[in-house]
Amino acid sequence: MIGMNNAQIADAFDLIADLLEIQGANPFRVRAYRRGARVVREWHESLARVAADDPARLTAIEGIGRDLADKIQALVSTGSVPLLEELRAQIPPSVLDLMRIPGLGPKKAAVLQRELGINTLDELRAACQAHRLRDLKGFGAKTETAIAAGIDLAQSANERIYWSAADQYAQELVEHLRSVPGIEKIALAGSYRRGRDTVGDLDILTVSSDATAAMDQLAQFDGVEVVARGGTKMTIRLPSGLQVDLRVVPAESFGAALQYFTGSKEHNIVLRGLAKSRGLKINEYGVFEVTPEGEKYVAGRTEEDVYGTLGLPLFPPEIRESRFEFALAGAGPLPRLVELTDLRGDLHMHTTATDGRGTLAEMVAAARARGFAYIAITDHSKRVSMANGLDEARLRAQWAEIDRLNATLTDLRVLKGVEVDILERGGLDLADDCLREADWVVASVHYGQNQSREQITARILGALENPNVSAIAHPTGRLINRRAPYEVDLEAVFKAAAAHGKCLELNANPARLDLDDLAAAAAKAHGIPIVISSDAHSVDGFNVLRYGILQARRAGLTAGDVLNTRAWPEVQRLLGRG
DNA sequence: GCCGTTTTCGGCCCGACTGTTTTCAGTCG
């Protein structure tokens, strides 16, 4: 079996980039490694396999040249690469911990390592206490104090929070700023606006006649610490550690600033490169024509204007990742991405029969209130004993209740479903003759998540081969910041799902969002219908669907790619059960 | 280190803020 996976290759490239940066290497060389790391991490197939089968294809990947291709070969065959070993010998990788301190970057880390022999955060703490930093060139008393204060922060820093949590802060902050005199516009930008599954900090953009008033007001938000403050830009930290940037711009720059601060960084680099090749310059103040006489403002009031100057469409923020959006724009008008209101039903939820907190009747009422045309009740099967999972008899009793309920309903169809456990030894937790009577069956792995890649993949492929299974729920089992995805050969899962005409779930729970955006895009490429599901455990549980929609949009999914935008009879036809 | 309708060298996105400087480097986004 092949040694290194894409994530490990990417980590090696990132480590090389970090260490080169500390060495003061050519920044573009550093960027090349980072870019290489990114494309490798996001690549849809195993590069170890590509390297073994058809190595010439490696250099065909954008951002991978001859040198990085050779390094991929070395990494997958030997587990390392000479350059990395040399760098490690010169700089202990623990020095990278120093750069997690806000305000301490590669240059200062290099000075600390070279001049004072500091290799760890503990050694740095001791050096600060002995006031050994302040006499270094480029350092001073203030820097020393700031670094000392930042050491404790270094541990918790870089922790990205769920998008749903960031949304709470975002709404509170906007509410807090709304009343400031002179504020004309407030917008949220950054990865929050792009709908990333996690958010590292919040970017708030305002148009205001009085920047001072806006900043004063933000400084008064409960418990904030002001990190930096200038004439147009301010950075604060909330008690939770979340950093918030406020930027005040004139109205004629609002679109340019919104575009700029929404990013992503990679998207902006491409955009600016395109502008430059056309004699234009883009910054947060606008698009400028560059002539020998100087610069002339040509656009900036709206994002649409900014993109328009380059003949580009207004990209939905969710796809501004420099993954596929520029190619998409080149191929014609942008497709309309799926929206929350496109969903006609929800096909994964629980009731008090197992671990849900709403009764069947309550869940049905909540679904009707939302205007759904159909829902599937998918309680756990018996293996999930902690959740009081259903055996065949209890499940059939629930289905009988659903039959009776359906007889009274005209506007909503309740589907007889189940979330059947994929057992550790393979196979499903309920008998086929029972599953055959269901309208909708989601199969999922809950136990044995530490099994080998081969075992877990085989279990899921087994479920996909079962004619009674409709979809695989949360296909990688990840819990963001809490549990890594289990080892599974997603390529094999995609191929099998496509071959057997099965669906894959994008679980909208903000801690899951699994499939993630990249995997959902890959599944779409295989022609697999994606089901966006709430996995609701209460009547409020449907509210998470919007998080799933954001990830689906990031994957470039249209309503046509999402199974539960369709009417139920059409879903049945697609499943071959019509 | 990558890349090419400026094609194998010479580019590679751009600006705000801070602290240590006295004209700017480093960091950050």
Coordinates of C-alpha atoms (C1' of nucleotides) in Angstrom, one line a residue:
Chain A
M1 CA 0.0 0.0 0.0
I2 CA 1.1 3.5 -0.7
G3 CA 2.8 5.6 2.0
M4 CA 1.9 9.2 2.2
N5 CA -1.5 10.7 1.7
N6 CA -2.2 14.1 0.1
A7 CA -2.6 15.8 3.5
Q8 CA 0.8 14.5 4.7
I9 CA 2.5 15.7 1.5
A10 CA 0.9 19.1 1.9
D11 CA 2.0 19.2 5.5
A12 CA 5.6 18.5 4.4
F13 CA 5.4 21.4 1.9
D14 CA 4.0 23.7 4.4
L15 CA 6.7 22.8 6.9
I16 CA 9.3 23.5 4.2
A17 CA 7.7 26.8 3.5
D18 CA 7.7 27.8 7.2
L19 CA 11.3 26.8 7.7
L20 CA 12.4 28.6 4.5
E21 CA 10.6 31.7 5.6
I22 CA 12.6 31.7 8.9
Q23 CA 15.7 31.3 6.9
G24 CA 14.8 34.4 4.9
A25 CA 14.5 32.6 1.6
N26 CA 13.0 34.2 -1.5
P27 CA 9.4 35.0 -0.5
F28 CA 8.2 33.7 -3.9
R29 CA 9.9 30.4 -3.4
V30 CA 8.1 30.2 0.0
R31 CA 4.8 31.1 -1.7
A32 CA 5.4 28.3 -4.3
Y33 CA 5.7 25.7 -1.5
R34 CA 2.6 27.1 0.2
R35 CA 0.7 27.1 -3.1
G36 CA 1.9 23.6 -3.8
A37 CA 0.7 22.5 -0.3
R38 CA -2.7 23.9 -1.0
V39 CA -3.2 22.3 -4.4
V40 CA -2.0 19.0 -3.0
R41 CA -4.2 19.2 0.0
E42 CA -7.2 19.9 -2.2
W43 CA -6.5 17.5 -5.0
H44 CA -9.3 15.0 -5.5
E45 CA -7.3 11.8 -6.0
S46 CA -4.3 10.2 -4.2
L47 CA -1.1 11.8 -5.5
A48 CA 0.8 8.8 -4.2
R49 CA -1.2 6.7 -6.7
V50 CA -0.7 9.3 -9.5
A51 CA 3.0 9.3 -8.7
A52 CA 3.0 5.5 -9.0
D53 CA 0.8 5.1 -12.1
D54 CA 1.5 8.2 -14.2
P55 CA 4.1 10.5 -12.8
A56 CA 4.0 12.8 -15.8
R57 CA 0.6 13.9 -14.7
L58 CA 2.0 15.5 -11.5
T59 CA 3.6 18.5 -13.4
A60 CA 0.3 19.0 -15.2
I61 CA -1.2 20.1 -11.9
E62 CA -1.2 23.9 -11.7
G63 CA 1.3 25.0 -9.1
I64 CA 3.3 21.8 -9.3
G65 CA 6.5 22.1 -11.4
R66 CA 9.3 19.8 -12.0
D67 CA 10.9 20.3 -8.6
L68 CA 7.7 19.8 -6.5
A69 CA 6.8 16.8 -8.6
D70 CA 10.2 15.2 -7.8
K71 CA 9.6 16.0 -4.1
I72 CA 6.2 14.4 -4.2
Q73 CA 7.9 11.3 -5.6
A74 CA 10.5 11.3 -2.9
L75 CA 7.9 11.9 -0.2
V76 CA 5.7 9.0 -1.2
S77 CA 8.5 6.6 -1.8
T78 CA 10.8 7.4 1.1
G79 CA 8.5 9.4 3.5
S80 CA 10.7 12.5 3.4
V81 CA 12.8 14.7 1.1
P82 CA 16.4 15.8 1.6
L83 CA 15.6 19.6 1.6
L84 CA 13.2 19.1 4.6
E85 CA 15.8 17.1 6.5
E86 CA 18.4 19.7 5.9
L87 CA 16.1 22.5 7.1
R88 CA 15.1 20.5 10.2
A89 CA 18.8 20.1 11.0
Q90 CA 19.3 23.8 10.8
I91 CA 16.2 25.0 12.6
P92 CA 14.3 23.0 15.2
P93 CA 10.7 22.9 14.1
S94 CA 9.7 23.9 17.6
V95 CA 10.8 27.4 16.6
L96 CA 7.6 27.6 14.5
D97 CA 5.6 27.7 17.8
L98 CA 7.1 31.2 18.4
M99 CA 5.3 32.4 15.3
R100 CA 1.9 31.6 16.8
I101 CA 2.5 34.7 19.0
P102 CA 0.6 37.7 17.5
G103 CA 3.1 40.2 16.1
L104 CA 5.9 37.7 16.0
G105 CA 6.7 36.5 12.5
P106 CA 9.4 34.6 10.7
K107 CA 12.0 37.4 10.8
K108 CA 11.8 38.0 14.6
A109 CA 11.6 34.3 15.3
A110 CA 14.8 33.9 13.3
V111 CA 16.6 36.6 15.3
L112 CA 15.5 35.1 18.6
Q113 CA 16.7 31.7 17.5
R114 CA 20.0 33.0 16.1
E115 CA 20.9 35.6 18.7
L116 CA 19.5 34.0 21.8
G117 CA 19.3 30.4 20.9
I118 CA 15.6 30.3 21.8
N119 CA 13.9 27.2 20.4
T120 CA 10.7 26.9 22.4
L121 CA 7.9 29.0 24.0
D122 CA 9.3 28.1 27.5
E123 CA 12.7 29.4 26.6
L124 CA 11.1 32.5 25.2
R125 CA 9.2 33.1 28.4
A126 CA 12.4 32.9 30.4
A127 CA 14.2 35.3 28.1
C128 CA 11.4 37.8 28.4
Q129 CA 11.5 37.6 32.2
A130 CA 15.2 38.2 32.1
H131 CA 14.6 41.2 29.7
R132 CA 17.0 39.8 27.2
L133 CA 14.9 40.7 24.2
R134 CA 14.8 44.5 24.4
D135 CA 18.4 45.0 23.4
L136 CA 18.1 43.0 20.2
K137 CA 18.2 44.9 17.0
G138 CA 14.7 45.6 15.8
F139 CA 13.3 44.8 19.3
G140 CA 12.5 47.1 22.2
A141 CA 10.8 47.2 25.6
K142 CA 7.4 47.4 24.0
T143 CA 8.0 44.5 21.7
E144 CA 9.3 42.4 24.6
T145 CA 6.2 43.2 26.7
A146 CA 3.9 42.4 23.8
I147 CA 5.6 39.1 23.2
A148 CA 5.6 38.1 26.8
A149 CA 1.8 38.8 26.9
G150 CA 1.3 36.9 23.7
I151 CA 2.9 33.6 24.9
D152 CA -0.2 32.4 26.7
L153 CA -2.3 33.5 23.7
A154 CA -0.1 31.4 21.4
Q155 CA -1.6 28.2 22.8
S156 CA -5.2 29.2 22.1
A157 CA -4.5 31.3 19.0
N158 CA -5.4 29.9 15.6
E159 CA -8.3 28.1 16.9
R160 CA -11.0 28.6 14.3
I161 CA -14.6 28.6 15.6
Y162 CA -17.7 27.1 13.9
W163 CA -19.3 29.4 11.4
S164 CA -22.5 29.2 13.4
A165 CA -20.7 30.6 16.5
A166 CA -19.0 33.4 14.4
D167 CA -22.5 34.3 13.2
Q168 CA -23.7 35.0 16.7
Y169 CA -20.8 37.4 17.3
A170 CA -21.2 38.9 13.9
Q171 CA -24.9 39.7 14.4
E172 CA -24.2 41.2 17.9
L173 CA -21.4 43.4 16.6
V174 CA -23.4 44.7 13.7
E175 CA -26.3 45.4 16.1
H176 CA -23.8 47.2 18.4
L177 CA -22.5 49.4 15.5
R178 CA -25.8 50.1 13.8
S179 CA -26.7 53.1 16.0
V180 CA -23.4 54.9 15.5
P181 CA -24.0 58.4 14.1
G182 CA -22.7 58.8 10.5
I183 CA -22.7 55.0 9.7
E184 CA -24.2 54.5 6.3
K185 CA -23.3 50.9 5.6
I186 CA -22.1 47.9 7.6
A187 CA -21.0 44.7 6.0
L188 CA -19.3 41.5 7.1
A189 CA -16.5 40.2 5.0
G190 CA -13.7 37.6 5.2
S191 CA -14.1 33.9 5.6
Y192 CA -17.4 34.5 7.4
R193 CA -18.9 35.9 4.3
R194 CA -17.4 33.1 2.2
G195 CA -19.2 30.7 4.4
R196 CA -16.2 28.7 5.4
D197 CA -17.1 25.9 7.9
T198 CA -14.9 27.6 10.5
V199 CA -14.0 31.2 11.0
G200 CA -10.7 32.5 12.4
D201 CA -11.6 36.2 12.8
L202 CA -14.3 38.6 11.8
D203 CA -13.9 41.4 9.3
I204 CA -16.4 44.3 9.5
L205 CA -16.5 47.0 6.9
T206 CA -18.3 50.3 7.2
V207 CA -19.0 53.4 5.3
S208 CA -19.1 56.3 7.7
S209 CA -18.7 60.0 7.8
D210 CA -17.1 59.6 11.3
A211 CA -14.6 56.8 11.6
T212 CA -13.7 57.9 15.1
A213 CA -17.2 57.4 16.3
A214 CA -17.4 54.0 14.8
M215 CA -14.2 52.9 16.4
D216 CA -15.1 54.4 19.8
Q217 CA -18.3 52.4 19.7
L218 CA -16.6 49.1 18.8
A219 CA -14.1 49.7 21.6
Q220 CA -17.1 49.8 24.0
F221 CA -18.3 46.4 23.1
D222 CA -18.4 44.1 26.1
G223 CA -14.9 43.2 27.3
V224 CA -13.0 44.0 24.2
E225 CA -9.2 44.6 24.2
V226 CA -8.0 47.0 21.5
V227 CA -5.1 45.5 19.7
A228 CA -4.4 48.2 17.2
R229 CA -6.1 51.4 16.1
G230 CA -5.3 53.8 13.3
G231 CA -7.2 56.3 11.2
T232 CA -9.2 53.8 9.1
K233 CA -8.5 50.4 10.7
M234 CA -8.9 48.9 14.1
T235 CA -8.3 45.5 15.5
I236 CA -9.9 44.3 18.7
R237 CA -10.0 41.0 20.6
L238 CA -13.2 39.7 22.2
P239 CA -13.0 38.0 25.6
S240 CA -13.4 34.7 23.8
G241 CA -10.2 35.4 22.0
L242 CA -11.9 36.0 18.7
Q243 CA -10.2 38.8 16.8
V244 CA -12.3 41.4 15.0
D245 CA -11.1 43.9 12.4
L246 CA -13.0 47.1 11.6
R247 CA -12.3 49.0 8.5
V248 CA -13.9 52.4 7.6
V249 CA -13.9 53.3 3.9
P250 CA -15.5 56.0 1.7
A251 CA -18.7 55.1 -0.2
E252 CA -16.9 55.2 -3.6
S253 CA -14.6 52.5 -2.3
F254 CA -17.2 50.3 -0.6
G255 CA -17.4 47.7 -3.3
A256 CA -13.6 47.5 -3.7
A257 CA -13.1 47.1 0.0
L258 CA -15.8 44.5 0.3
Q259 CA -14.3 42.6 -2.5
Y260 CA -10.8 42.9 -1.0
F261 CA -11.7 42.0 2.5
T262 CA -13.9 39.1 1.5
G263 CA -11.0 37.4 -0.3
S264 CA -10.0 34.8 -0.3
K265 CA -6.4 35.8 -0.4
E266 CA -5.7 33.4 -3.3
H267 CA -8.8 34.7 -5.2
N268 CA -7.5 38.2 -4.8
I269 CA -4.0 37.4 -6.0
V270 CA -5.5 35.9 -9.2
L271 CA -7.8 38.9 -9.6
R272 CA -5.0 41.4 -9.1
G273 CA -2.8 39.5 -11.5
L274 CA -5.6 39.7 -14.1
A275 CA -5.9 43.4 -13.5
K276 CA -2.2 44.1 -13.8
S277 CA -2.1 42.3 -17.1
R278 CA -4.7 44.8 -18.4
G279 CA -3.0 47.9 -17.1
L280 CA -5.3 48.1 -14.1
K281 CA -4.6 48.1 -10.4
I282 CA -7.0 46.9 -7.7
N283 CA -6.7 47.8 -4.1
E284 CA -9.3 48.2 -1.3
Y285 CA -10.1 51.7 -2.6
G286 CA -11.0 50.9 -6.1
V287 CA -9.9 49.8 -9.6
F288 CA -7.4 52.2 -11.1
E289 CA -6.1 52.7 -14.6
V290 CA -2.4 52.9 -14.5
T291 CA -0.9 55.5 -16.9
P292 CA 2.4 57.3 -17.2
E293 CA 0.6 60.4 -15.8
G294 CA -0.7 58.5 -12.7
E295 CA -3.6 56.5 -11.6
K296 CA -7.2 57.1 -12.5
Y297 CA -10.2 55.7 -10.5
V298 CA -12.4 53.7 -12.7
A299 CA -14.6 51.7 -10.3
G300 CA -15.1 50.7 -6.7
R301 CA -18.6 51.7 -5.5
T302 CA -20.0 48.1 -5.8
E303 CA -18.4 44.7 -6.1
E304 CA -20.2 44.2 -9.4
D305 CA -18.4 47.3 -10.8
V306 CA -15.0 46.0 -9.6
Y307 CA -15.5 42.6 -11.2
G308 CA -17.1 44.2 -14.3
T309 CA -13.9 46.1 -15.1
L310 CA -12.2 42.8 -15.7
G311 CA -15.1 41.3 -17.6
L312 CA -15.9 39.1 -14.7
P313 CA -19.3 38.3 -13.1
L314 CA -20.2 39.0 -9.5
F315 CA -18.9 35.8 -8.0
P316 CA -21.0 34.5 -5.0
P317 CA -18.7 35.0 -2.0
E318 CA -18.8 31.2 -1.2
I319 CA -16.9 30.3 -4.4
R320 CA -14.1 32.9 -4.1
E321 CA -11.4 30.4 -3.3
S322 CA -9.5 30.3 -6.6
R323 CA -10.5 26.7 -7.0
F324 CA -12.9 26.7 -10.0
E325 CA -14.6 30.1 -10.1
F326 CA -12.4 31.7 -12.8
A327 CA -12.8 28.6 -15.0
L328 CA -16.5 28.7 -14.4
A329 CA -16.7 32.4 -15.5
G330 CA -14.7 31.6 -18.6
A331 CA -17.2 29.0 -19.6
G332 CA -20.3 31.3 -19.7
P333 CA -22.8 32.8 -17.3
L334 CA -22.3 31.6 -13.7
P335 CA -24.8 28.9 -12.7
R336 CA -27.3 29.9 -9.9
L337 CA -26.1 28.1 -6.8
V338 CA -28.5 26.3 -4.5
E339 CA -30.4 28.3 -1.9
L340 CA -32.1 27.5 1.3
T341 CA -35.5 28.1 -0.2
D342 CA -34.8 25.5 -2.9
L343 CA -35.1 22.7 -0.3
R344 CA -38.4 20.9 -0.5
G345 CA -37.8 18.3 2.1
D346 CA -35.4 17.0 4.8
L347 CA -34.4 13.4 4.8
H348 CA -32.6 12.9 8.1
M349 CA -34.1 13.5 11.5
H350 CA -34.7 11.9 14.9
T351 CA -37.6 11.7 17.3
T352 CA -38.2 10.8 21.0
A353 CA -38.4 7.2 19.8
T354 CA -34.5 7.3 19.9
D355 CA -32.3 10.3 20.9
G356 CA -34.4 13.1 19.5
R357 CA -36.2 15.6 21.8
G358 CA -39.2 16.2 19.7
T359 CA -42.0 13.7 19.3
L360 CA -43.1 12.5 15.8
A361 CA -46.1 14.8 16.0
E362 CA -43.9 17.8 17.0
M363 CA -41.4 17.2 14.3
V364 CA -44.1 16.9 11.7
A365 CA -45.7 20.2 12.9
A366 CA -42.3 22.0 12.7
A367 CA -41.7 20.6 9.2
R368 CA -45.1 21.8 8.1
A369 CA -44.5 25.3 9.6
R370 CA -41.3 25.4 7.5
G371 CA -43.3 24.6 4.4
F372 CA -41.6 21.3 3.6
A373 CA -43.3 19.0 1.2
Y374 CA -41.8 15.9 2.7
I375 CA -39.6 14.7 5.6
A376 CA -38.1 11.4 6.4
I377 CA -38.1 10.1 10.0
T378 CA -34.7 8.4 10.3
D379 CA -34.3 7.2 13.9
H380 CA -31.3 5.2 14.9
S381 CA -31.2 1.4 14.7
K382 CA -30.6 -0.9 17.6
R383 CA -26.8 -1.1 17.6
V384 CA -26.9 2.5 18.7
S385 CA -28.0 1.4 22.1
M386 CA -27.1 4.6 23.9
A387 CA -29.7 6.3 21.8
N388 CA -32.3 3.6 22.4
G389 CA -32.0 2.5 18.8
L390 CA -34.9 0.7 17.1
D391 CA -35.1 -3.0 16.3
E392 CA -37.3 -4.2 13.5
A393 CA -40.4 -4.5 15.6
R394 CA -40.2 -1.0 17.1
L395 CA -39.3 0.5 13.7
R396 CA -42.4 -1.2 12.1
A397 CA -44.5 0.2 14.9
Q398 CA -43.2 3.7 14.2
W399 CA -43.9 3.2 10.5
A400 CA -47.5 2.2 11.3
E401 CA -47.9 5.4 13.2
I402 CA -46.5 7.3 10.3
D403 CA -49.1 5.6 8.0
R404 CA -51.9 6.7 10.3
L405 CA -50.4 10.3 10.4
N406 CA -50.1 10.5 6.6
A407 CA -53.7 9.7 6.3
T408 CA -54.5 12.9 8.0
L409 CA -52.0 15.1 6.2
T410 CA -52.5 16.8 2.8
D411 CA -49.7 19.3 2.6
L412 CA -46.8 17.1 3.9
R413 CA -45.7 13.6 3.2
V414 CA -44.0 11.8 6.1
L415 CA -41.6 9.1 4.8
K416 CA -40.8 5.9 6.5
G417 CA -37.1 6.0 7.0
V418 CA -34.3 4.8 9.3
E419 CA -30.7 5.6 10.0
V420 CA -29.3 2.1 9.9
D421 CA -26.0 1.5 11.5
I422 CA -23.1 0.1 9.4
L423 CA -21.8 -2.6 11.8
E424 CA -18.2 -2.9 12.8
R425 CA -17.8 -6.3 11.2
G426 CA -19.6 -5.0 8.0
G427 CA -23.2 -5.4 7.1
L428 CA -26.2 -3.5 8.3
D429 CA -27.9 -3.5 11.7
L430 CA -31.4 -4.3 10.4
A431 CA -32.7 -7.2 8.3
D432 CA -33.1 -6.6 4.6
D433 CA -36.8 -7.6 4.5
C434 CA -37.4 -4.8 7.0
L435 CA -35.3 -2.2 5.2
R436 CA -37.1 -3.1 1.9
E437 CA -40.3 -1.6 3.4
A438 CA -38.7 1.8 4.0
D439 CA -39.2 4.8 1.8
W440 CA -35.7 6.1 2.6
V441 CA -32.7 4.5 4.3
V442 CA -29.6 6.4 5.4
A443 CA -26.7 4.2 6.5
S444 CA -23.9 5.5 8.7
V445 CA -20.8 4.5 10.6
H446 CA -21.0 5.2 14.3
Y447 CA -18.7 2.6 15.9
G448 CA -15.3 1.3 15.0
Q449 CA -14.1 4.6 13.7
N450 CA -10.6 3.8 14.5
Q451 CA -10.5 0.9 12.1
S452 CA -8.1 0.8 9.2
R453 CA -8.8 2.6 6.0
E454 CA -9.4 -0.7 4.3
Q455 CA -11.9 -1.9 6.9
I456 CA -13.9 1.3 7.0
T457 CA -14.0 1.7 3.2
A458 CA -15.1 -1.9 2.9
R459 CA -17.9 -1.4 5.4
I460 CA -19.2 1.7 3.5
L461 CA -18.9 0.0 0.1
G462 CA -20.9 -2.9 1.5
A463 CA -23.6 -0.5 2.5
L464 CA -23.6 1.1 -0.9
E465 CA -24.0 -2.3 -2.5
N466 CA -27.2 -3.0 -0.5
P467 CA -30.2 -2.2 -2.8
N468 CA -32.2 -1.0 0.2
V469 CA -29.8 1.8 1.1
S470 CA -30.6 5.3 -0.3
A471 CA -27.7 7.3 1.1
I472 CA -24.6 7.4 3.3
A473 CA -25.0 9.9 6.1
H474 CA -22.0 12.0 7.3
P475 CA -19.6 10.0 5.2
T476 CA -16.4 10.8 7.0
G477 CA -17.6 11.2 10.6
R478 CA -15.6 14.3 11.3
L479 CA -16.5 16.6 14.2
I480 CA -14.8 19.9 13.6
N481 CA -12.1 20.7 16.1
R482 CA -13.1 17.6 18.0
R483 CA -12.7 14.4 16.0
A484 CA -10.7 13.9 12.8
P485 CA -12.5 12.2 9.9
Y486 CA -12.1 8.5 9.9
E487 CA -9.8 6.9 7.4
V488 CA -11.8 6.2 4.3
D489 CA -11.0 6.0 0.6
L490 CA -13.5 8.7 -0.5
E491 CA -12.6 8.1 -4.2
A492 CA -13.7 4.5 -3.8
V493 CA -16.9 5.6 -2.0
F494 CA -17.6 8.1 -4.8
K495 CA -17.1 5.5 -7.5
A496 CA -19.3 3.0 -5.7
A497 CA -22.0 5.5 -5.0
A498 CA -22.1 6.6 -8.7
A499 CA -22.1 2.9 -9.8
H500 CA -25.0 1.9 -7.6
G501 CA -27.0 5.1 -8.0
K502 CA -26.8 6.1 -4.3
C503 CA -26.8 9.5 -2.7
L504 CA -24.3 11.0 -0.3
E505 CA -25.3 13.3 2.6
L506 CA -24.0 16.7 3.4
N507 CA -24.9 16.8 7.0
A508 CA -25.8 20.4 7.9
N509 CA -24.9 20.2 11.6
P510 CA -22.3 23.0 12.1
A511 CA -20.0 20.7 13.9
R512 CA -20.1 18.1 11.1
L513 CA -20.6 19.7 7.6
D514 CA -19.6 16.4 6.3
L515 CA -19.2 16.0 3.3
D516 CA -17.2 19.2 3.4
D517 CA -17.0 21.6 0.5
L518 CA -14.2 19.9 -1.3
A519 CA -15.6 16.4 -0.9
A520 CA -19.1 17.7 -2.0
A521 CA -17.5 19.2 -5.1
A522 CA -15.8 15.9 -5.9
A523 CA -19.0 14.0 -5.3
K524 CA -20.8 16.3 -7.8
A525 CA -18.1 15.6 -10.3
H526 CA -19.0 11.9 -10.1
G527 CA -22.6 12.8 -10.7
I528 CA -23.7 11.7 -7.3
P529 CA -26.8 13.4 -5.9
I530 CA -26.1 15.3 -2.7
V531 CA -28.7 15.3 0.1
I532 CA -28.5 18.3 2.4
S533 CA -29.9 17.1 5.7
S534 CA -30.5 18.7 9.1
D535 CA -30.0 15.5 11.2
A536 CA -32.4 17.4 13.5
H537 CA -32.8 16.1 17.0
S538 CA -35.4 18.7 17.9
V539 CA -37.9 21.0 16.3
D540 CA -35.3 23.7 16.2
G541 CA -32.9 21.3 14.5
F542 CA -34.1 22.3 11.0
N543 CA -32.4 25.7 11.5
V544 CA -29.0 24.2 10.8
L545 CA -29.9 23.7 7.1
R546 CA -28.5 27.1 6.2
Y547 CA -25.1 26.0 7.3
G548 CA -25.3 23.0 4.9
I549 CA -26.4 25.3 2.1
L550 CA -23.3 27.5 2.6
Q551 CA -21.0 24.5 2.2
A552 CA -23.0 23.2 -0.8
R553 CA -22.6 26.6 -2.5
R554 CA -18.9 26.5 -1.7
A555 CA -18.8 23.2 -3.6
G556 CA -20.5 24.9 -6.5
L557 CA -23.7 22.9 -6.2
T558 CA -26.8 24.1 -8.0
A559 CA -30.4 23.1 -7.1
G560 CA -30.1 20.4 -9.7
D561 CA -27.2 18.8 -7.8
V562 CA -29.1 18.5 -4.6
L563 CA -31.6 15.7 -4.3
N564 CA -33.9 17.2 -1.8
T565 CA -34.7 20.2 -4.0
R566 CA -36.8 17.8 -6.0
A567 CA -40.3 16.7 -5.5
W568 CA -40.6 13.4 -3.7
P569 CA -41.9 11.4 -6.8
E570 CA -38.9 12.6 -8.7
V571 CA -36.6 11.6 -5.9
Q572 CA -38.1 8.1 -6.1
R573 CA -37.6 7.9 -9.8
L574 CA -34.0 8.9 -9.3
L575 CA -33.6 6.2 -6.7
G576 CA -35.1 3.6 -9.1
R577 CA -38.0 3.1 -6.7
G578 CA -40.6 5.1 -8.6
Chain B
dG1 C1' 9.8 27.5 -7.1
dC2 C1' 6.3 28.4 -10.9
dC3 C1' 5.0 30.2 -15.1
dG4 C1' 4.4 31.8 -20.3
dT5 C1' -1.0 35.5 -26.6
dT6 C1' 5.1 39.9 -22.9
dT7 C1' 7.1 32.1 -23.6
dT8 C1' 12.9 30.0 -20.7
dC9 C1' 14.0 35.2 -17.9
dG10 C1' 11.9 38.2 -15.0
dG11 C1' 8.3 38.8 -13.1
dC12 C1' 5.3 37.1 -9.0
dC13 C1' -1.1 41.6 -5.1
dC14 C1' -1.4 45.5 -2.1
dG15 C1' -1.8 48.6 1.8
dA16 C1' -2.5 49.7 7.2
dC17 C1' -0.5 49.8 11.5
dT18 C1' 3.2 49.3 15.0
dG19 C1' 7.6 49.9 16.9
dT20 C1' 11.9 51.1 16.3
dT21 C1' 13.6 53.8 13.5
dT22 C1' 15.3 59.0 11.4
dT23 C1' 13.3 56.5 6.6
dC24 C1' 11.7 51.7 7.3
dA25 C1' 11.2 46.7 8.4
dG26 C1' 8.1 43.4 10.1
dT27 C1' 3.6 41.7 10.6
dC28 C1' -0.9 41.0 9.3
dG29 C1' -4.8 40.3 6.4

